Amino acid sequence: MKRDSGRKQPSMGDVAAAVGVSKTTISRYLHGEYGYMSDETKARIETAIKELGYRPNRMAQGLKSTVSNMVGVTIADIGNPFSSQMLKGIQQELRARDIQLLVSDSNNDPAIERANIEALLDAQVDGLIVNTVGGNDAYLTAYCTGGEPKPMVMLDRFVRPMVCDCVATNNHEATVEMLDHVAARGFSHVVFVTRSDRGVSTRSIRREAVERYLAGHGASVNGASDDGGLSGEVLVYDGGIDDLRARLAAVVGERGAGRVCLFANNEESMRDVMEAMPELDGERGRIGVCAFADERWARYSGEGITCLDQQPVLMGRTVAKALLARTCGGGDAEDAILEEGAADGIVVAARNDGHLLFEVPAQLHIHASTMR
């Protein structure tokens, strides 16, 4: 029987469109990776394949098991200078091994992040590096624990409990180090300025560290110290600069003649604090500022801002090594990183079901903003 050359053979994309799922989900079905989908989705895919007459390309399926020499990265906000420095570190490690880097920006949107991951998997990357926006814990957990997923390592932010290897800052210890410095400089009150946690592990860990520190020093959060030492509060803001400016002015006004230090959670919050500061010009002599921030920028801001530099390039290099240890023959990520990273102060801070949390130490740089 002569084949009708004018009839187009249905594609994987046609099946995906008919079912209303991604091509990655169809690919997983074809490879028997049913743990990624519900029984209902599995049945709908089977029905669509029969109705459309779809025949998988066995050669293409065979290619799935080959190495692509590509790594996919999805970044929460590529416009953040901190993110670009992490990418620089990732690229350094991958370029040395002739591995290509595919980068996607999530624009701080959980839905875009999920789409990015699916698209990178469609591109047949050998592994994924995820700097999550937050709010995708269930999705990321399902990915890492279902079937035999491509290796994933989370960067800077991670799911708790861990479901894959992670590389982050030593957030708790660094926060405590900064608070010790603030107390030693004679400040009577510290205000930790941050956006809402929204499932972002870095924000919640730092906030928890502040709360525990204050409790351990006889002060309740948003209250005074029992022993006359450092008191403090957490100021969570999600409005604009005008709102932050008014709230900071109120906090400073409530402290009387006491010295107040504004501790910004990250560079974004530090910029917001600095923009709000002109309203407090009359109080500048008793107000200090510090932050988690890039020291190269912080030192040139005004007289210099005391900061915790997270070494983002080193974080990027470390996460690339962790992923390559998992993708290249299933190596030991701990040995691969600590063989060289121990000299940089990198440690395994936590373990969970074979997954490791590598912490890169933040470096405290003291400038004039806390030395008045």
PDB file of C-alpha atoms in Angstrom, residues 74-350:
ATOM      1  CA  THR A  74      17.037  28.985  35.998  1.00  0.00           C
ATOM      2  CA  ILE A  75      17.663  32.222  37.923  1.00  0.00           C
ATOM      3  CA  ALA A  76      15.077  33.947  40.114  1.00  0.00           C
ATOM      4  CA  ASP A  77      15.990  37.447  38.898  1.00  0.00           C
ATOM      5  CA  ILE A  78      18.727  37.801  36.320  1.00  0.00           C
ATOM      6  CA  GLY A  79      18.641  41.585  36.732  1.00  0.00           C
ATOM      7  CA  ASN A  80      20.094  41.235  40.227  1.00  0.00           C
ATOM      8  CA  PRO A  81      23.900  41.827  40.195  1.00  0.00           C
ATOM      9  CA  PHE A  82      24.267  39.031  42.758  1.00  0.00           C
ATOM     10  CA  SER A  83      22.726  36.620  40.238  1.00  0.00           C
ATOM     11  CA  SER A  84      25.076  37.687  37.447  1.00  0.00           C
ATOM     12  CA  GLN A  85      28.071  37.007  39.683  1.00  0.00           C
ATOM     13  CA  MET A  86      26.793  33.509  40.510  1.00  0.00           C
ATOM     14  CA  LEU A  87      26.353  32.859  36.791  1.00  0.00           C
ATOM     15  CA  LYS A  88      29.916  34.006  36.196  1.00  0.00           C
ATOM     16  CA  GLY A  89      31.170  31.391  38.637  1.00  0.00           C
ATOM     17  CA  ILE A  90      29.042  28.654  37.056  1.00  0.00           C
ATOM     18  CA  GLN A  91      30.317  29.568  33.607  1.00  0.00           C
ATOM     19  CA  GLN A  92      33.952  29.454  34.742  1.00  0.00           C
ATOM     20  CA  GLU A  93      33.634  25.831  35.819  1.00  0.00           C
ATOM     21  CA  LEU A  94      31.591  24.690  32.832  1.00  0.00           C
ATOM     22  CA  ARG A  95      33.749  26.445  30.231  1.00  0.00           C
ATOM     23  CA  ALA A  96      36.824  24.665  31.582  1.00  0.00           C
ATOM     24  CA  ARG A  97      35.064  21.385  30.754  1.00  0.00           C
ATOM     25  CA  ASP A  98      33.606  22.441  27.376  1.00  0.00           C
ATOM     26  CA  ILE A  99      30.059  22.271  28.738  1.00  0.00           C
ATOM     27  CA  GLN A 100      27.465  24.700  27.419  1.00  0.00           C
ATOM     28  CA  LEU A 101      25.282  26.739  29.758  1.00  0.00           C
ATOM     29  CA  LEU A 102      21.599  27.408  29.032  1.00  0.00           C
ATOM     30  CA  VAL A 103      20.189  30.220  31.194  1.00  0.00           C
ATOM     31  CA  SER A 104      16.555  31.144  31.880  1.00  0.00           C
ATOM     32  CA  ASP A 105      15.223  34.064  33.926  1.00  0.00           C
ATOM     33  CA  SER A 106      12.190  33.394  36.145  1.00  0.00           C
ATOM     34  CA  ASN A 107      11.448  37.096  36.741  1.00  0.00           C
ATOM     35  CA  ASN A 108      10.516  36.227  40.354  1.00  0.00           C
ATOM     36  CA  ASP A 109       7.474  34.286  39.096  1.00  0.00           C
ATOM     37  CA  PRO A 110       6.915  30.662  40.253  1.00  0.00           C
ATOM     38  CA  ALA A 111       4.935  29.802  37.102  1.00  0.00           C
ATOM     39  CA  ILE A 112       7.734  31.052  34.851  1.00  0.00           C
ATOM     40  CA  GLU A 113      10.229  29.049  36.892  1.00  0.00           C
ATOM     41  CA  ARG A 114       8.255  25.849  36.323  1.00  0.00           C
ATOM     42  CA  ALA A 115       8.027  26.583  32.599  1.00  0.00           C
ATOM     43  CA  ASN A 116      11.775  27.264  32.501  1.00  0.00           C
ATOM     44  CA  ILE A 117      12.547  23.902  34.066  1.00  0.00           C
ATOM     45  CA  GLU A 118      10.285  22.068  31.624  1.00  0.00           C
ATOM     46  CA  ALA A 119      11.872  23.907  28.677  1.00  0.00           C
ATOM     47  CA  LEU A 120      15.394  23.106  29.845  1.00  0.00           C
ATOM     48  CA  LEU A 121      14.476  19.442  30.229  1.00  0.00           C
ATOM     49  CA  ASP A 122      13.000  19.517  26.716  1.00  0.00           C
ATOM     50  CA  ALA A 123      16.407  20.778  25.563  1.00  0.00           C
ATOM     51  CA  GLN A 124      17.911  17.558  26.988  1.00  0.00           C
ATOM     52  CA  VAL A 125      20.270  19.210  29.464  1.00  0.00           C
ATOM     53  CA  ASP A 126      22.368  16.821  31.536  1.00  0.00           C
ATOM     54  CA  GLY A 127      21.412  18.525  34.780  1.00  0.00           C
ATOM     55  CA  LEU A 128      19.756  21.549  36.355  1.00  0.00           C
ATOM     56  CA  ILE A 129      20.834  24.357  38.665  1.00  0.00           C
ATOM     57  CA  VAL A 130      17.850  26.081  40.255  1.00  0.00           C
ATOM     58  CA  ASN A 131      17.965  29.457  42.006  1.00  0.00           C
ATOM     59  CA  THR A 132      14.319  29.295  43.021  1.00  0.00           C
ATOM     60  CA  VAL A 133      11.971  32.256  43.338  1.00  0.00           C
ATOM     61  CA  GLY A 134      10.193  30.513  46.230  1.00  0.00           C
ATOM     62  CA  GLY A 135       6.669  29.145  46.241  1.00  0.00           C
ATOM     63  CA  ASN A 136       7.593  26.070  44.192  1.00  0.00           C
ATOM     64  CA  ASP A 137       8.535  23.685  46.995  1.00  0.00           C
ATOM     65  CA  ALA A 138       5.895  21.082  46.102  1.00  0.00           C
ATOM     66  CA  TYR A 139       6.854  21.124  42.420  1.00  0.00           C
ATOM     67  CA  LEU A 140      10.594  20.871  43.086  1.00  0.00           C
ATOM     68  CA  THR A 141      10.089  18.133  45.666  1.00  0.00           C
ATOM     69  CA  ALA A 142       7.936  16.125  43.243  1.00  0.00           C
ATOM     70  CA  TYR A 143      10.576  16.492  40.541  1.00  0.00           C
ATOM     71  CA  CYS A 144      13.450  15.372  42.742  1.00  0.00           C
ATOM     72  CA  THR A 145      11.633  12.447  44.350  1.00  0.00           C
ATOM     73  CA  GLY A 146       9.750  11.026  41.350  1.00  0.00           C
ATOM     74  CA  GLY A 147      11.199   8.454  38.958  1.00  0.00           C
ATOM     75  CA  GLU A 148      14.801   8.993  37.869  1.00  0.00           C
ATOM     76  CA  PRO A 149      15.082  12.745  37.300  1.00  0.00           C
ATOM     77  CA  LYS A 150      18.012  14.557  35.762  1.00  0.00           C
ATOM     78  CA  PRO A 151      20.298  15.692  38.595  1.00  0.00           C
ATOM     79  CA  MET A 152      19.395  19.019  40.195  1.00  0.00           C
ATOM     80  CA  VAL A 153      21.327  21.255  42.580  1.00  0.00           C
ATOM     81  CA  MET A 154      19.713  24.274  44.230  1.00  0.00           C
ATOM     82  CA  LEU A 155      21.613  27.539  44.514  1.00  0.00           C
ATOM     83  CA  ASP A 156      21.383  30.178  47.273  1.00  0.00           C
ATOM     84  CA  ARG A 157      17.779  29.224  48.102  1.00  0.00           C
ATOM     85  CA  PHE A 158      16.565  25.704  48.762  1.00  0.00           C
ATOM     86  CA  VAL A 159      13.652  23.507  49.770  1.00  0.00           C
ATOM     87  CA  ARG A 160      13.393  22.347  53.371  1.00  0.00           C
ATOM     88  CA  PRO A 161      13.774  19.461  54.003  1.00  0.00           C
ATOM     89  CA  MET A 162      16.397  19.056  51.283  1.00  0.00           C
ATOM     90  CA  VAL A 163      15.521  16.891  48.298  1.00  0.00           C
ATOM     91  CA  CYS A 164      18.749  17.472  46.350  1.00  0.00           C
ATOM     92  CA  ASP A 165      22.216  18.908  46.896  1.00  0.00           C
ATOM     93  CA  CYS A 166      22.251  22.629  47.716  1.00  0.00           C
ATOM     94  CA  VAL A 167      24.812  25.436  47.788  1.00  0.00           C
ATOM     95  CA  ALA A 168      24.082  28.447  49.981  1.00  0.00           C
ATOM     96  CA  THR A 169      25.603  31.102  52.217  1.00  0.00           C
ATOM     97  CA  ASN A 170      26.191  30.310  55.895  1.00  0.00           C
ATOM     98  CA  ASN A 171      23.202  32.553  56.550  1.00  0.00           C
ATOM     99  CA  HIS A 172      22.682  31.873  60.245  1.00  0.00           C
ATOM    100  CA  GLU A 173      26.322  32.207  61.273  1.00  0.00           C
ATOM    101  CA  ALA A 174      26.844  35.296  59.092  1.00  0.00           C
ATOM    102  CA  THR A 175      23.777  37.016  60.534  1.00  0.00           C
ATOM    103  CA  VAL A 176      25.013  36.353  64.067  1.00  0.00           C
ATOM    104  CA  GLU A 177      28.467  37.704  63.171  1.00  0.00           C
ATOM    105  CA  MET A 178      26.914  40.953  61.937  1.00  0.00           C
ATOM    106  CA  LEU A 179      24.734  41.288  65.040  1.00  0.00           C
ATOM    107  CA  ASP A 180      27.777  40.760  67.252  1.00  0.00           C
ATOM    108  CA  HIS A 181      29.503  43.599  65.385  1.00  0.00           C
ATOM    109  CA  VAL A 182      26.465  45.873  65.758  1.00  0.00           C
ATOM    110  CA  ALA A 183      26.325  45.198  69.503  1.00  0.00           C
ATOM    111  CA  ALA A 184      30.077  45.748  69.886  1.00  0.00           C
ATOM    112  CA  ARG A 185      29.795  49.136  68.205  1.00  0.00           C
ATOM    113  CA  GLY A 186      27.406  50.327  70.891  1.00  0.00           C
ATOM    114  CA  PHE A 187      24.118  50.316  69.011  1.00  0.00           C
ATOM    115  CA  SER A 188      21.153  49.870  71.334  1.00  0.00           C
ATOM    116  CA  HIS A 189      18.589  48.754  68.742  1.00  0.00           C
ATOM    117  CA  VAL A 190      18.804  46.830  65.451  1.00  0.00           C
ATOM    118  CA  VAL A 191      16.101  46.789  62.769  1.00  0.00           C
ATOM    119  CA  PHE A 192      16.263  43.853  60.340  1.00  0.00           C
ATOM    120  CA  VAL A 193      14.691  45.170  57.121  1.00  0.00           C
ATOM    121  CA  THR A 194      13.347  42.548  54.712  1.00  0.00           C
ATOM    122  CA  ARG A 195      10.660  41.724  52.207  1.00  0.00           C
ATOM    123  CA  SER A 196       8.158  38.960  53.077  1.00  0.00           C
ATOM    124  CA  ASP A 197       9.654  35.468  53.179  1.00  0.00           C
ATOM    125  CA  ARG A 198       7.306  34.082  50.486  1.00  0.00           C
ATOM    126  CA  GLY A 199       8.924  30.680  50.693  1.00  0.00           C
ATOM    127  CA  VAL A 200      12.451  32.066  50.159  1.00  0.00           C
ATOM    128  CA  SER A 201      14.763  30.113  52.466  1.00  0.00           C
ATOM    129  CA  THR A 202      17.452  32.810  52.732  1.00  0.00           C
ATOM    130  CA  ARG A 203      14.992  35.354  54.105  1.00  0.00           C
ATOM    131  CA  SER A 204      13.442  32.967  56.609  1.00  0.00           C
ATOM    132  CA  ILE A 205      16.807  31.649  57.865  1.00  0.00           C
ATOM    133  CA  ARG A 206      18.196  35.154  58.392  1.00  0.00           C
ATOM    134  CA  ARG A 207      15.014  36.303  60.067  1.00  0.00           C
ATOM    135  CA  GLU A 208      15.061  33.286  62.385  1.00  0.00           C
ATOM    136  CA  ALA A 209      18.705  34.011  63.225  1.00  0.00           C
ATOM    137  CA  VAL A 210      17.838  37.590  64.216  1.00  0.00           C
ATOM    138  CA  GLU A 211      14.932  36.439  66.380  1.00  0.00           C
ATOM    139  CA  ARG A 212      17.016  33.781  68.151  1.00  0.00           C
ATOM    140  CA  TYR A 213      19.880  36.201  68.713  1.00  0.00           C
ATOM    141  CA  LEU A 214      17.638  38.794  70.303  1.00  0.00           C
ATOM    142  CA  ALA A 215      15.928  36.172  72.455  1.00  0.00           C
ATOM    143  CA  GLY A 216      19.314  34.890  73.579  1.00  0.00           C
ATOM    144  CA  HIS A 217      20.341  38.387  74.601  1.00  0.00           C
ATOM    145  CA  GLY A 218      17.289  39.027  76.750  1.00  0.00           C
ATOM    146  CA  ALA A 219      15.309  40.955  74.138  1.00  0.00           C
ATOM    147  CA  SER A 220      12.033  40.012  72.528  1.00  0.00           C
ATOM    148  CA  VAL A 221      11.573  40.785  68.860  1.00  0.00           C
ATOM    149  CA  ASN A 222      10.010  44.239  68.547  1.00  0.00           C
ATOM    150  CA  GLY A 223      10.816  44.824  72.208  1.00  0.00           C
ATOM    151  CA  ALA A 224      13.488  46.204  74.495  1.00  0.00           C
ATOM    152  CA  SER A 225      16.400  44.338  76.008  1.00  0.00           C
ATOM    153  CA  ASP A 226      15.970  43.258  79.613  1.00  0.00           C
ATOM    154  CA  ASP A 227      19.612  43.975  80.442  1.00  0.00           C
ATOM    155  CA  GLY A 228      19.989  47.268  78.618  1.00  0.00           C
ATOM    156  CA  GLY A 229      21.950  45.626  75.772  1.00  0.00           C
ATOM    157  CA  LEU A 230      20.964  45.236  72.139  1.00  0.00           C
ATOM    158  CA  SER A 231      17.225  45.165  71.453  1.00  0.00           C
ATOM    159  CA  GLY A 232      15.693  44.819  68.020  1.00  0.00           C
ATOM    160  CA  GLU A 233      12.863  44.141  65.646  1.00  0.00           C
ATOM    161  CA  VAL A 234      12.077  42.711  62.225  1.00  0.00           C
ATOM    162  CA  LEU A 235      10.560  45.202  59.789  1.00  0.00           C
ATOM    163  CA  VAL A 236       8.801  43.382  56.942  1.00  0.00           C
ATOM    164  CA  TYR A 237       7.758  45.653  54.102  1.00  0.00           C
ATOM    165  CA  ASP A 238       6.113  44.924  50.774  1.00  0.00           C
ATOM    166  CA  GLY A 239       4.979  48.427  49.879  1.00  0.00           C
ATOM    167  CA  GLY A 240       6.888  51.230  48.199  1.00  0.00           C
ATOM    168  CA  ILE A 241       9.629  53.547  49.396  1.00  0.00           C
ATOM    169  CA  ASP A 242       7.175  56.034  50.910  1.00  0.00           C
ATOM    170  CA  ASP A 243       5.785  53.330  53.187  1.00  0.00           C
ATOM    171  CA  LEU A 244       9.261  52.179  54.207  1.00  0.00           C
ATOM    172  CA  ARG A 245      10.407  55.763  54.795  1.00  0.00           C
ATOM    173  CA  ALA A 246       7.495  56.448  57.154  1.00  0.00           C
ATOM    174  CA  ARG A 247       7.997  53.216  59.074  1.00  0.00           C
ATOM    175  CA  LEU A 248      11.736  53.748  59.505  1.00  0.00           C
ATOM    176  CA  ALA A 249      11.137  57.304  60.721  1.00  0.00           C
ATOM    177  CA  ALA A 250       8.656  55.976  63.288  1.00  0.00           C
ATOM    178  CA  VAL A 251      11.094  53.325  64.536  1.00  0.00           C
ATOM    179  CA  VAL A 252      13.941  55.802  64.883  1.00  0.00           C
ATOM    180  CA  GLY A 253      11.663  58.302  66.616  1.00  0.00           C
ATOM    181  CA  GLU A 254      10.567  55.710  69.165  1.00  0.00           C
ATOM    182  CA  ARG A 255      14.153  55.006  70.233  1.00  0.00           C
ATOM    183  CA  GLY A 256      14.745  58.458  71.673  1.00  0.00           C
ATOM    184  CA  ALA A 257      18.454  59.210  71.814  1.00  0.00           C
ATOM    185  CA  GLY A 258      19.466  55.562  71.357  1.00  0.00           C
ATOM    186  CA  ARG A 259      21.676  54.476  68.459  1.00  0.00           C
ATOM    187  CA  VAL A 260      19.795  52.447  65.843  1.00  0.00           C
ATOM    188  CA  CYS A 261      21.306  50.179  63.171  1.00  0.00           C
ATOM    189  CA  LEU A 262      19.309  49.265  60.049  1.00  0.00           C
ATOM    190  CA  PHE A 263      20.315  45.762  58.899  1.00  0.00           C
ATOM    191  CA  ALA A 264      19.153  45.111  55.311  1.00  0.00           C
ATOM    192  CA  ASN A 265      18.483  41.519  54.277  1.00  0.00           C
ATOM    193  CA  ASN A 266      19.964  41.954  50.781  1.00  0.00           C
ATOM    194  CA  GLU A 267      21.089  44.519  48.225  1.00  0.00           C
ATOM    195  CA  GLU A 268      17.533  45.259  47.125  1.00  0.00           C
ATOM    196  CA  SER A 269      16.502  46.126  50.676  1.00  0.00           C
ATOM    197  CA  MET A 270      19.739  48.061  51.173  1.00  0.00           C
ATOM    198  CA  ARG A 271      18.960  50.245  48.162  1.00  0.00           C
ATOM    199  CA  ASP A 272      15.467  50.836  49.540  1.00  0.00           C
ATOM    200  CA  VAL A 273      16.870  51.775  52.947  1.00  0.00           C
ATOM    201  CA  MET A 274      19.362  54.194  51.391  1.00  0.00           C
ATOM    202  CA  GLU A 275      16.606  55.787  49.308  1.00  0.00           C
ATOM    203  CA  ALA A 276      14.500  56.235  52.435  1.00  0.00           C
ATOM    204  CA  MET A 277      17.378  57.645  54.496  1.00  0.00           C
ATOM    205  CA  PRO A 278      17.175  61.328  53.376  1.00  0.00           C
ATOM    206  CA  GLU A 279      14.007  61.657  55.467  1.00  0.00           C
ATOM    207  CA  LEU A 280      16.161  60.828  58.473  1.00  0.00           C
ATOM    208  CA  ASP A 281      18.947  63.348  57.798  1.00  0.00           C
ATOM    209  CA  GLY A 282      18.525  64.954  61.189  1.00  0.00           C
ATOM    210  CA  GLU A 283      19.132  61.590  62.823  1.00  0.00           C
ATOM    211  CA  ARG A 284      22.086  60.428  60.707  1.00  0.00           C
ATOM    212  CA  GLY A 285      24.569  60.704  63.556  1.00  0.00           C
ATOM    213  CA  ARG A 286      22.912  57.930  65.542  1.00  0.00           C
ATOM    214  CA  ILE A 287      21.789  55.694  62.666  1.00  0.00           C
ATOM    215  CA  GLY A 288      23.967  52.919  61.274  1.00  0.00           C
ATOM    216  CA  VAL A 289      23.427  50.770  58.178  1.00  0.00           C
ATOM    217  CA  CYS A 290      24.650  47.276  57.312  1.00  0.00           C
ATOM    218  CA  ALA A 291      23.571  44.596  54.851  1.00  0.00           C
ATOM    219  CA  PHE A 292      24.151  41.363  52.993  1.00  0.00           C
ATOM    220  CA  ALA A 293      25.736  42.963  49.916  1.00  0.00           C
ATOM    221  CA  ASP A 294      28.570  42.911  47.385  1.00  0.00           C
ATOM    222  CA  GLU A 295      31.555  44.548  49.073  1.00  0.00           C
ATOM    223  CA  ARG A 296      32.840  45.980  45.797  1.00  0.00           C
ATOM    224  CA  TRP A 297      29.699  48.126  45.623  1.00  0.00           C
ATOM    225  CA  ALA A 298      29.100  48.683  49.335  1.00  0.00           C
ATOM    226  CA  ARG A 299      32.523  50.194  50.000  1.00  0.00           C
ATOM    227  CA  TYR A 300      31.829  53.028  47.539  1.00  0.00           C
ATOM    228  CA  SER A 301      28.319  53.836  48.752  1.00  0.00           C
ATOM    229  CA  GLY A 302      28.586  57.059  50.730  1.00  0.00           C
ATOM    230  CA  GLU A 303      31.346  56.614  53.283  1.00  0.00           C
ATOM    231  CA  GLY A 304      31.130  52.860  52.865  1.00  0.00           C
ATOM    232  CA  ILE A 305      28.515  50.382  54.112  1.00  0.00           C
ATOM    233  CA  THR A 306      29.429  47.528  56.432  1.00  0.00           C
ATOM    234  CA  CYS A 307      28.436  44.348  54.615  1.00  0.00           C
ATOM    235  CA  LEU A 308      28.420  40.581  54.481  1.00  0.00           C
ATOM    236  CA  ASP A 309      29.762  39.627  51.049  1.00  0.00           C
ATOM    237  CA  GLN A 310      28.384  36.222  50.043  1.00  0.00           C
ATOM    238  CA  GLN A 311      31.138  35.462  47.516  1.00  0.00           C
ATOM    239  CA  PRO A 312      28.669  34.775  44.677  1.00  0.00           C
ATOM    240  CA  VAL A 313      31.344  33.770  42.150  1.00  0.00           C
ATOM    241  CA  LEU A 314      32.601  31.097  44.545  1.00  0.00           C
ATOM    242  CA  MET A 315      29.001  29.995  45.122  1.00  0.00           C
ATOM    243  CA  GLY A 316      28.560  29.616  41.360  1.00  0.00           C
ATOM    244  CA  ARG A 317      31.737  27.605  40.955  1.00  0.00           C
ATOM    245  CA  THR A 318      30.743  25.390  43.880  1.00  0.00           C
ATOM    246  CA  VAL A 319      27.257  24.645  42.573  1.00  0.00           C
ATOM    247  CA  ALA A 320      28.685  23.754  39.154  1.00  0.00           C
ATOM    248  CA  LYS A 321      31.112  21.309  40.769  1.00  0.00           C
ATOM    249  CA  ALA A 322      28.310  19.764  42.808  1.00  0.00           C
ATOM    250  CA  LEU A 323      26.176  19.221  39.716  1.00  0.00           C
ATOM    251  CA  LEU A 324      29.029  17.847  37.614  1.00  0.00           C
ATOM    252  CA  ALA A 325      29.835  15.356  40.360  1.00  0.00           C
ATOM    253  CA  ARG A 326      26.268  14.036  40.029  1.00  0.00           C
ATOM    254  CA  THR A 327      26.087  14.085  36.219  1.00  0.00           C
ATOM    255  CA  CYS A 328      29.544  12.735  35.354  1.00  0.00           C
ATOM    256  CA  GLY A 329      29.334   9.130  36.432  1.00  0.00           C
ATOM    257  CA  GLY A 330      27.462   9.733  39.661  1.00  0.00           C
ATOM    258  CA  GLY A 331      30.520  10.947  41.542  1.00  0.00           C
ATOM    259  CA  ASP A 332      30.745  12.034  45.151  1.00  0.00           C
ATOM    260  CA  ALA A 333      29.869  15.726  45.388  1.00  0.00           C
ATOM    261  CA  GLU A 334      31.399  15.999  48.857  1.00  0.00           C
ATOM    262  CA  ASP A 335      34.839  14.845  47.734  1.00  0.00           C
ATOM    263  CA  ALA A 336      34.684  16.931  44.556  1.00  0.00           C
ATOM    264  CA  ILE A 337      33.984  20.155  46.439  1.00  0.00           C
ATOM    265  CA  LEU A 338      35.851  19.797  49.716  1.00  0.00           C
ATOM    266  CA  GLU A 339      39.068  18.679  48.027  1.00  0.00           C
ATOM    267  CA  GLU A 340      39.569  22.303  46.935  1.00  0.00           C
ATOM    268  CA  GLY A 341      36.785  24.179  48.713  1.00  0.00           C
ATOM    269  CA  ALA A 342      37.918  23.446  52.259  1.00  0.00           C
ATOM    270  CA  ALA A 343      40.608  26.099  51.826  1.00  0.00           C
ATOM    271  CA  ASP A 344      37.833  28.613  51.066  1.00  0.00           C
ATOM    272  CA  GLY A 345      35.963  27.684  54.224  1.00  0.00           C
ATOM    273  CA  ILE A 346      33.263  25.667  52.439  1.00  0.00           C
ATOM    274  CA  VAL A 347      31.665  23.061  54.689  1.00  0.00           C
ATOM    275  CA  VAL A 348      28.916  20.454  54.561  1.00  0.00           C
ATOM    276  CA  ALA A 349      26.415  22.053  56.927  1.00  0.00           C
ATOM    277  CA  ALA A 350      23.597  19.511  56.688  1.00  0.00           C
TER     278      ALA A 350
END
